Amino acid sequence: DAMSVYQMLGSKYPAVSVRSSSSAGKDCSREYDYLNSFEKIYLCLDNDEPGIKAAQQIATLFDFNKIYHVKLTKFKDANDYLRNNLAEEFKRVWWNAERYLPEGIISSRAEFANIINEDHQKESASYPFEKLQEMSGGLRKGEITLVTAMEGIGKTEIIRSIEYHLLKTTQLHIYSHFGSDDPNILLDTIRFLVAVCGCDYVFLDHITMVVSGLELEDERRTLDFLSTSLATMVHDLNFSLVLVSHVNDEGKTRGSRNISKVADLWLALDRDHTNSNEAIRNTTNLTIKKNRFTGQTGPAGKLVFDPLTFRITEGLPT
């Protein structure tokens, strides 16, 4: 089929093949860098159930904006068009290909019922802190958790506690962007980690680091674009994103208010880090400011940092 496509398109464009529909996702994962280097990727799989499923698996690996779906109608595969001397018709189908759209049109009562109950069936992981777990219901795939605080409050230590809790049962991949000002590089990397490496829980600490060095207006536009793109990706690929952001003196997410708008759960941290009392100085207050899943907001417990053990434990909530 790949050779047939290459011939019918005048031997002008690269055409590659997967080994089979069942291995399509893995085959394309192995060659991710090569495939993702193209501005457009056309999917021309067999016109049958395995082929449609394979197209879905491949499409999730890449930005949907560059994926086009060649829907064969007259024959099952490209080689059938060539063998029946219908190369011109194949080319018309090819060049009329539209951007790939995930399956999702629903009509039956049963499907509507599934949507209504969808939030209660989301796969989730727990927080290591009892009060926060009780109020939030956990870390759910398909949602964004936003963690905010002023500088120096101790966000990283708390994030590490959550990460450690998850790492007891999962694998770890680390990516350091060191302040790259190209948001598309970060988006492609997160898509790779989720779609290819199989990461279900991604921590981005912190989002404003991506735009360090940009002018103020460029920073806002970039953060707006990045936060919206992340929200779309979280929904499309069904993974959990924990997003860390600094806040300004008014308690709003720094650089872009859109960051807080796309969040499903907004967890704010606060600590009196200049208090003369060491116990108070090492206690962080958790407050849920937004909670789409359970609706519960307000104080979510206290976390106490022990400088001797470098561990965080949950204090008694008030």
mmCIF file of C-alpha atoms in Angstrom:
data_model
loop_
_atom_site.group_PDB
_atom_site.id
_atom_site.type_symbol
_atom_site.label_atom_id
_atom_site.label_comp_id
_atom_site.label_asym_id
_atom_site.label_seq_id
_atom_site.Cartn_x
_atom_site.Cartn_y
_atom_site.Cartn_z
ATOM 1 C CA ASP A 1 0.000 0.000 0.000
ATOM 2 C CA ALA A 2 2.788 2.451 0.846
ATOM 3 C CA MET A 3 4.478 1.748 -2.493
ATOM 4 C CA SER A 4 1.139 2.191 -4.291
ATOM 5 C CA VAL A 5 0.529 5.555 -2.619
ATOM 6 C CA TYR A 6 4.047 6.700 -3.474
ATOM 7 C CA GLN A 7 3.530 5.754 -7.135
ATOM 8 C CA MET A 8 0.025 7.244 -7.493
ATOM 9 C CA LEU A 9 1.155 10.573 -5.997
ATOM 10 C CA GLY A 10 3.909 10.878 -8.598
ATOM 11 C CA SER A 11 6.760 9.675 -6.358
ATOM 12 C CA LYS A 12 6.899 13.143 -4.780
ATOM 13 C CA TYR A 13 6.024 12.482 -1.156
ATOM 14 C CA PRO A 14 7.316 10.075 1.504
ATOM 15 C CA ALA A 15 4.969 7.145 2.065
ATOM 16 C CA VAL A 16 5.565 4.727 4.915
ATOM 17 C CA SER A 17 3.689 1.699 6.186
ATOM 18 C CA VAL A 18 2.931 0.129 9.551
ATOM 19 C CA ARG A 19 3.425 -3.607 9.914
ATOM 20 C CA SER A 20 -0.231 -4.196 10.701
ATOM 21 C CA SER A 21 -3.271 -2.426 12.112
ATOM 22 C CA SER A 22 -2.717 -4.041 15.498
ATOM 23 C CA SER A 23 0.855 -2.719 15.758
ATOM 24 C CA ALA A 24 0.189 0.701 14.175
ATOM 25 C CA GLY A 25 0.459 2.709 17.386
ATOM 26 C CA LYS A 26 3.701 1.053 18.487
ATOM 27 C CA ASP A 27 5.229 1.278 14.995
ATOM 28 C CA CYS A 28 4.611 5.026 14.811
ATOM 29 C CA SER A 29 5.785 5.537 18.393
ATOM 30 C CA ARG A 30 9.155 4.051 17.497
ATOM 31 C CA GLU A 31 9.517 6.498 14.596
ATOM 32 C CA TYR A 32 7.924 9.456 16.402
ATOM 33 C CA ASP A 33 10.703 11.980 15.727
ATOM 34 C CA TYR A 34 10.767 11.219 12.001
ATOM 35 C CA LEU A 35 6.988 11.365 11.560
ATOM 36 C CA ASN A 36 6.562 14.452 13.736
ATOM 37 C CA SER A 37 9.161 16.327 11.662
ATOM 38 C CA PHE A 38 6.585 16.770 8.866
ATOM 39 C CA GLU A 39 4.154 19.708 8.739
ATOM 40 C CA LYS A 40 1.337 17.397 7.608
ATOM 41 C CA ILE A 41 0.726 13.720 8.272
ATOM 42 C CA TYR A 42 -1.842 11.863 6.135
ATOM 43 C CA LEU A 43 -3.391 8.702 7.550
ATOM 44 C CA CYS A 44 -4.440 6.266 4.835
ATOM 45 C CA LEU A 45 -5.281 3.055 6.643
ATOM 46 C CA ASP A 46 -7.503 0.219 5.430
ATOM 47 C CA ASN A 47 -11.186 1.025 5.215
ATOM 48 C CA ASP A 48 -12.260 -1.535 7.814
ATOM 49 C CA GLU A 49 -12.695 -1.684 11.581
ATOM 50 C CA PRO A 50 -9.020 -2.505 12.394
ATOM 51 C CA GLY A 51 -7.876 0.256 10.028
ATOM 52 C CA ILE A 52 -10.159 2.840 11.628
ATOM 53 C CA LYS A 53 -8.947 1.834 15.091
ATOM 54 C CA ALA A 54 -5.318 2.063 13.924
ATOM 55 C CA ALA A 55 -5.911 5.581 12.579
ATOM 56 C CA GLN A 56 -7.267 6.607 15.987
ATOM 57 C CA GLN A 57 -4.186 5.221 17.744
ATOM 58 C CA ILE A 58 -1.785 7.015 15.417
ATOM 59 C CA ALA A 59 -3.667 10.314 15.523
ATOM 60 C CA THR A 60 -3.366 10.614 19.311
ATOM 61 C CA LEU A 61 0.441 10.627 19.033
ATOM 62 C CA PHE A 62 0.568 13.963 17.227
ATOM 63 C CA ASP A 63 -0.923 17.431 17.228
ATOM 64 C CA PHE A 64 -4.356 17.047 15.615
ATOM 65 C CA ASN A 65 -3.717 20.209 13.572
ATOM 66 C CA LYS A 66 -1.211 18.359 11.401
ATOM 67 C CA ILE A 67 -3.179 15.102 10.997
ATOM 68 C CA TYR A 68 -5.291 14.517 7.854
ATOM 69 C CA HIS A 69 -7.509 11.488 7.326
ATOM 70 C CA VAL A 70 -7.744 9.902 3.865
ATOM 71 C CA LYS A 71 -11.097 8.111 3.905
ATOM 72 C CA LEU A 72 -11.175 5.430 1.240
ATOM 73 C CA THR A 73 -14.678 4.541 0.060
ATOM 74 C CA LYS A 74 -14.566 2.590 -3.188
ATOM 75 C CA PHE A 75 -11.900 0.084 -2.123
ATOM 76 C CA LYS A 76 -10.436 -1.188 1.113
ATOM 77 C CA ASP A 77 -6.858 -0.027 0.560
ATOM 78 C CA ALA A 78 -4.616 2.054 -1.704
ATOM 79 C CA ASN A 79 -3.266 -0.880 -3.685
ATOM 80 C CA ASP A 80 -6.789 -1.762 -4.855
ATOM 81 C CA TYR A 81 -7.073 1.685 -6.468
ATOM 82 C CA LEU A 82 -3.811 1.175 -8.345
ATOM 83 C CA ARG A 83 -4.674 -2.347 -9.497
ATOM 84 C CA ASN A 84 -8.008 -1.086 -10.845
ATOM 85 C CA ASN A 85 -6.373 1.800 -12.748
ATOM 86 C CA LEU A 86 -8.038 4.435 -10.543
ATOM 87 C CA ALA A 87 -4.959 6.443 -9.574
ATOM 88 C CA GLU A 88 -6.614 9.753 -10.489
ATOM 89 C CA GLU A 89 -9.610 9.002 -8.292
ATOM 90 C CA PHE A 90 -7.284 8.074 -5.439
ATOM 91 C CA LYS A 91 -5.481 11.397 -5.822
ATOM 92 C CA ARG A 92 -8.773 13.265 -5.625
ATOM 93 C CA VAL A 93 -9.643 11.433 -2.400
ATOM 94 C CA TRP A 94 -6.166 12.123 -1.060
ATOM 95 C CA TRP A 95 -6.118 15.878 -1.767
ATOM 96 C CA ASN A 96 -9.652 16.260 -0.446
ATOM 97 C CA ALA A 97 -8.663 14.726 2.888
ATOM 98 C CA GLU A 98 -9.785 16.805 5.863
ATOM 99 C CA ARG A 99 -8.172 17.243 9.244
ATOM 100 C CA TYR A 100 -8.618 14.207 11.449
ATOM 101 C CA LEU A 101 -11.500 14.434 13.896
ATOM 102 C CA PRO A 102 -11.676 12.014 16.827
ATOM 103 C CA GLU A 103 -14.713 9.800 17.028
ATOM 104 C CA GLY A 104 -17.260 11.343 19.366
ATOM 105 C CA ILE A 105 -20.651 12.009 17.759
ATOM 106 C CA ILE A 106 -23.322 10.449 19.981
ATOM 107 C CA SER A 107 -27.039 9.958 19.639
ATOM 108 C CA SER A 108 -28.370 7.075 21.729
ATOM 109 C CA ARG A 109 -29.840 7.346 25.226
ATOM 110 C CA ALA A 110 -27.236 4.922 26.510
ATOM 111 C CA GLU A 111 -24.415 7.161 25.265
ATOM 112 C CA PHE A 112 -25.997 10.221 26.855
ATOM 113 C CA ALA A 113 -26.266 8.311 30.129
ATOM 114 C CA ASN A 114 -22.544 7.497 29.932
ATOM 115 C CA ILE A 115 -21.724 11.183 29.526
ATOM 116 C CA ILE A 116 -23.882 12.155 32.497
ATOM 117 C CA ASN A 117 -22.054 9.620 34.678
ATOM 118 C CA GLU A 118 -18.639 10.223 33.107
ATOM 119 C CA ASP A 119 -17.155 12.334 35.927
ATOM 120 C CA HIS A 120 -17.897 9.628 38.459
ATOM 121 C CA GLN A 121 -16.109 6.995 36.399
ATOM 122 C CA LYS A 122 -12.840 8.836 35.701
ATOM 123 C CA GLU A 123 -9.668 6.972 36.552
ATOM 124 C CA SER A 124 -7.968 8.694 39.459
ATOM 125 C CA ALA A 125 -5.034 8.555 41.859
ATOM 126 C CA SER A 126 -5.069 9.676 45.482
ATOM 127 C CA TYR A 127 -3.337 12.574 47.199
ATOM 128 C CA PRO A 128 -1.072 11.766 50.145
ATOM 129 C CA PHE A 129 -2.990 14.287 52.290
ATOM 130 C CA GLU A 130 -6.274 13.065 53.779
ATOM 131 C CA LYS A 131 -8.184 16.365 53.932
ATOM 132 C CA LEU A 132 -7.237 17.357 50.391
ATOM 133 C CA GLN A 133 -8.159 13.880 49.138
ATOM 134 C CA GLU A 134 -11.530 14.041 50.882
ATOM 135 C CA MET A 135 -12.411 17.428 49.388
ATOM 136 C CA SER A 136 -11.044 16.926 45.866
ATOM 137 C CA GLY A 137 -11.741 13.250 45.224
ATOM 138 C CA GLY A 138 -8.180 12.708 43.975
ATOM 139 C CA LEU A 139 -6.114 13.342 40.836
ATOM 140 C CA ARG A 140 -8.236 12.477 37.824
ATOM 141 C CA LYS A 141 -7.175 11.789 34.256
ATOM 142 C CA GLY A 142 -8.582 14.337 31.843
ATOM 143 C CA GLU A 143 -8.291 17.210 34.347
ATOM 144 C CA ILE A 144 -5.869 20.013 35.210
ATOM 145 C CA THR A 145 -4.872 20.651 38.815
ATOM 146 C CA LEU A 146 -3.444 24.137 39.355
ATOM 147 C CA VAL A 147 -1.149 24.777 42.336
ATOM 148 C CA THR A 148 -0.374 28.428 43.065
ATOM 149 C CA ALA A 149 1.508 30.404 45.685
ATOM 150 C CA MET A 150 3.751 33.399 46.121
ATOM 151 C CA GLU A 151 7.479 32.812 45.628
ATOM 152 C CA GLY A 152 9.270 31.113 48.507
ATOM 153 C CA ILE A 153 6.188 29.456 49.998
ATOM 154 C CA GLY A 154 7.398 25.901 49.304
ATOM 155 C CA LYS A 155 5.398 24.729 46.294
ATOM 156 C CA THR A 156 8.151 22.453 45.060
ATOM 157 C CA GLU A 157 8.398 20.486 48.325
ATOM 158 C CA ILE A 158 4.645 19.850 48.353
ATOM 159 C CA ILE A 159 4.662 18.883 44.679
ATOM 160 C CA ARG A 160 7.497 16.456 45.412
ATOM 161 C CA SER A 161 5.421 14.863 48.177
ATOM 162 C CA ILE A 162 2.587 14.251 45.712
ATOM 163 C CA GLU A 163 5.042 12.964 43.106
ATOM 164 C CA TYR A 164 6.634 10.591 45.618
ATOM 165 C CA HIS A 165 3.206 9.260 46.521
ATOM 166 C CA LEU A 166 2.527 8.520 42.837
ATOM 167 C CA LEU A 167 5.986 7.123 42.139
ATOM 168 C CA LYS A 168 5.451 4.263 44.551
ATOM 169 C CA THR A 169 3.436 2.573 41.799
ATOM 170 C CA THR A 170 4.373 4.302 38.508
ATOM 171 C CA GLN A 171 7.300 5.039 36.206
ATOM 172 C CA LEU A 172 9.160 8.298 35.954
ATOM 173 C CA HIS A 173 10.252 10.426 32.970
ATOM 174 C CA ILE A 174 12.006 13.773 33.533
ATOM 175 C CA TYR A 175 12.192 16.622 31.020
ATOM 176 C CA SER A 176 13.936 19.929 31.737
ATOM 177 C CA HIS A 177 13.219 22.799 29.342
ATOM 178 C CA PHE A 178 15.443 25.363 31.117
ATOM 179 C CA GLY A 179 13.312 28.314 30.128
ATOM 180 C CA SER A 180 12.791 27.613 26.429
ATOM 181 C CA ASP A 181 10.652 30.383 24.926
ATOM 182 C CA ASP A 182 9.005 28.112 22.322
ATOM 183 C CA PRO A 183 5.765 26.728 23.789
ATOM 184 C CA ASN A 184 5.358 24.285 20.890
ATOM 185 C CA ILE A 185 8.484 22.419 21.980
ATOM 186 C CA LEU A 186 7.001 21.920 25.439
ATOM 187 C CA LEU A 187 3.620 20.892 24.005
ATOM 188 C CA ASP A 188 5.246 18.350 21.674
ATOM 189 C CA THR A 189 7.306 16.974 24.566
ATOM 190 C CA ILE A 190 4.272 16.524 26.835
ATOM 191 C CA ARG A 191 2.349 14.886 23.982
ATOM 192 C CA PHE A 192 5.326 12.521 23.489
ATOM 193 C CA LEU A 193 5.493 11.671 27.207
ATOM 194 C CA VAL A 194 1.770 10.876 27.324
ATOM 195 C CA ALA A 195 1.135 9.271 23.928
ATOM 196 C CA VAL A 196 4.450 7.450 23.462
ATOM 197 C CA CYS A 197 5.866 6.934 26.970
ATOM 198 C CA GLY A 198 2.459 6.213 28.502
ATOM 199 C CA CYS A 199 2.613 8.842 31.277
ATOM 200 C CA ASP A 200 -0.762 9.300 33.000
ATOM 201 C CA TYR A 201 0.292 12.031 35.470
ATOM 202 C CA VAL A 202 2.372 15.000 34.310
ATOM 203 C CA PHE A 203 3.793 17.726 36.582
ATOM 204 C CA LEU A 204 4.762 21.074 35.006
ATOM 205 C CA ASP A 205 6.699 23.131 37.546
ATOM 206 C CA HIS A 206 6.273 25.895 36.660
ATOM 207 C CA ILE A 207 4.457 27.212 33.582
ATOM 208 C CA THR A 208 5.866 30.755 33.710
ATOM 209 C CA MET A 209 9.407 29.383 33.359
ATOM 210 C CA VAL A 210 8.537 28.590 29.726
ATOM 211 C CA VAL A 211 8.164 32.283 28.865
ATOM 212 C CA SER A 212 11.020 33.719 30.923
ATOM 213 C CA GLY A 213 12.770 36.476 29.007
ATOM 214 C CA LEU A 214 9.810 37.471 26.836
ATOM 215 C CA GLU A 215 8.322 40.964 26.767
ATOM 216 C CA LEU A 216 5.246 41.448 28.981
ATOM 217 C CA GLU A 217 2.627 41.392 26.190
ATOM 218 C CA ASP A 218 4.321 38.465 24.421
ATOM 219 C CA GLU A 219 4.426 36.633 27.750
ATOM 220 C CA ARG A 220 0.668 37.034 28.252
ATOM 221 C CA ARG A 221 -0.181 35.880 24.728
ATOM 222 C CA THR A 222 2.173 32.903 25.021
ATOM 223 C CA LEU A 223 0.744 31.837 28.383
ATOM 224 C CA ASP A 224 -2.804 32.197 27.046
ATOM 225 C CA PHE A 225 -1.916 29.983 24.077
ATOM 226 C CA LEU A 226 0.006 27.472 26.180
ATOM 227 C CA SER A 227 -2.660 27.076 28.879
ATOM 228 C CA THR A 228 -5.446 26.681 26.315
ATOM 229 C CA SER A 229 -3.419 24.159 24.306
ATOM 230 C CA LEU A 230 -2.631 22.182 27.459
ATOM 231 C CA ALA A 231 -6.308 22.075 28.421
ATOM 232 C CA THR A 232 -7.200 20.734 24.965
ATOM 233 C CA MET A 233 -4.433 18.142 25.107
ATOM 234 C CA VAL A 234 -5.445 16.963 28.592
ATOM 235 C CA HIS A 235 -8.963 16.356 27.307
ATOM 236 C CA ASP A 236 -7.881 14.724 24.027
ATOM 237 C CA LEU A 237 -5.241 12.399 25.509
ATOM 238 C CA ASN A 238 -6.978 11.817 28.858
ATOM 239 C CA PHE A 239 -4.116 12.386 31.293
ATOM 240 C CA SER A 240 -3.789 14.297 34.561
ATOM 241 C CA LEU A 241 -1.767 17.525 34.528
ATOM 242 C CA VAL A 242 -0.554 19.198 37.699
ATOM 243 C CA LEU A 243 0.276 22.764 36.729
ATOM 244 C CA VAL A 244 2.311 25.030 38.998
ATOM 245 C CA SER A 245 2.151 28.812 38.724
ATOM 246 C CA HIS A 246 3.269 31.810 40.728
ATOM 247 C CA VAL A 247 0.676 34.397 41.718
ATOM 248 C CA ASN A 248 0.912 38.162 41.985
ATOM 249 C CA ASP A 249 0.168 40.302 45.049
ATOM 250 C CA GLU A 250 -3.557 40.092 44.254
ATOM 251 C CA GLY A 251 -3.513 36.289 44.268
ATOM 252 C CA LYS A 252 -4.044 35.996 40.506
ATOM 253 C CA THR A 253 -1.958 33.677 38.337
ATOM 254 C CA ARG A 254 1.072 35.588 37.138
ATOM 255 C CA GLY A 255 1.256 36.535 33.481
ATOM 256 C CA SER A 256 -2.163 35.219 32.414
ATOM 257 C CA ARG A 257 -5.514 34.815 34.143
ATOM 258 C CA ASN A 258 -6.346 32.108 31.596
ATOM 259 C CA ILE A 259 -4.165 29.683 33.574
ATOM 260 C CA SER A 260 -6.697 29.609 36.417
ATOM 261 C CA LYS A 261 -9.648 29.540 34.029
ATOM 262 C CA VAL A 262 -8.604 26.241 32.396
ATOM 263 C CA ALA A 263 -7.985 24.510 35.747
ATOM 264 C CA ASP A 264 -10.440 21.929 37.067
ATOM 265 C CA LEU A 265 -9.005 22.111 40.599
ATOM 266 C CA TRP A 266 -7.229 25.212 41.912
ATOM 267 C CA LEU A 267 -5.162 24.618 45.037
ATOM 268 C CA ALA A 268 -3.637 27.710 46.651
ATOM 269 C CA LEU A 269 -0.749 27.487 49.131
ATOM 270 C CA ASP A 270 0.050 30.059 51.814
ATOM 271 C CA ARG A 271 2.667 30.164 54.578
ATOM 272 C CA ASP A 272 3.773 32.785 57.064
ATOM 273 C CA HIS A 273 7.439 32.211 56.261
ATOM 274 C CA THR A 274 8.692 35.208 58.269
ATOM 275 C CA ASN A 275 6.941 34.325 61.547
ATOM 276 C CA SER A 276 9.242 34.112 64.571
ATOM 277 C CA ASN A 277 7.530 30.871 65.634
ATOM 278 C CA GLU A 278 9.277 27.995 63.836
ATOM 279 C CA ALA A 279 6.198 25.745 63.904
ATOM 280 C CA ILE A 280 4.059 28.424 62.242
ATOM 281 C CA ARG A 281 6.889 29.286 59.844
ATOM 282 C CA ASN A 282 7.014 25.663 58.643
ATOM 283 C CA THR A 283 3.246 25.190 58.270
ATOM 284 C CA THR A 284 1.580 25.622 54.879
ATOM 285 C CA ASN A 285 -2.158 26.261 54.601
ATOM 286 C CA LEU A 286 -4.005 24.606 51.712
ATOM 287 C CA THR A 287 -7.055 26.310 50.227
ATOM 288 C CA ILE A 288 -9.185 24.987 47.370
ATOM 289 C CA LYS A 289 -10.310 27.999 45.327
ATOM 290 C CA LYS A 290 -11.975 26.091 42.477
ATOM 291 C CA ASN A 291 -13.281 22.531 42.318
ATOM 292 C CA ARG A 292 -15.299 21.414 39.307
ATOM 293 C CA PHE A 293 -15.553 17.776 40.372
ATOM 294 C CA THR A 294 -16.958 17.898 43.920
ATOM 295 C CA GLY A 295 -17.698 21.600 44.238
ATOM 296 C CA GLN A 296 -16.058 21.777 47.683
ATOM 297 C CA THR A 297 -13.906 24.856 48.242
ATOM 298 C CA GLY A 298 -12.249 26.471 51.249
ATOM 299 C CA PRO A 299 -9.575 25.339 53.756
ATOM 300 C CA ALA A 300 -8.145 21.937 52.780
ATOM 301 C CA GLY A 301 -5.829 21.220 55.671
ATOM 302 C CA LYS A 302 -2.350 22.151 56.880
ATOM 303 C CA LEU A 303 1.002 20.661 55.870
ATOM 304 C CA VAL A 304 3.929 20.719 58.293
ATOM 305 C CA PHE A 305 7.524 20.659 57.046
ATOM 306 C CA ASP A 306 10.158 18.994 59.249
ATOM 307 C CA PRO A 307 13.580 20.540 58.480
ATOM 308 C CA LEU A 308 15.365 17.596 60.127
ATOM 309 C CA THR A 309 13.787 14.816 58.072
ATOM 310 C CA PHE A 310 12.906 17.063 55.102
ATOM 311 C CA ARG A 311 9.473 15.416 55.059
ATOM 312 C CA ILE A 312 6.002 16.953 54.868
ATOM 313 C CA THR A 313 3.200 15.576 57.000
ATOM 314 C CA GLU A 314 -0.413 16.557 57.347
ATOM 315 C CA GLY A 315 -1.316 18.596 60.427
ATOM 316 C CA LEU A 316 -4.686 18.673 62.094
ATOM 317 C CA PRO A 317 -7.138 20.609 59.869
ATOM 318 C CA THR A 318 -9.045 23.500 61.409
#
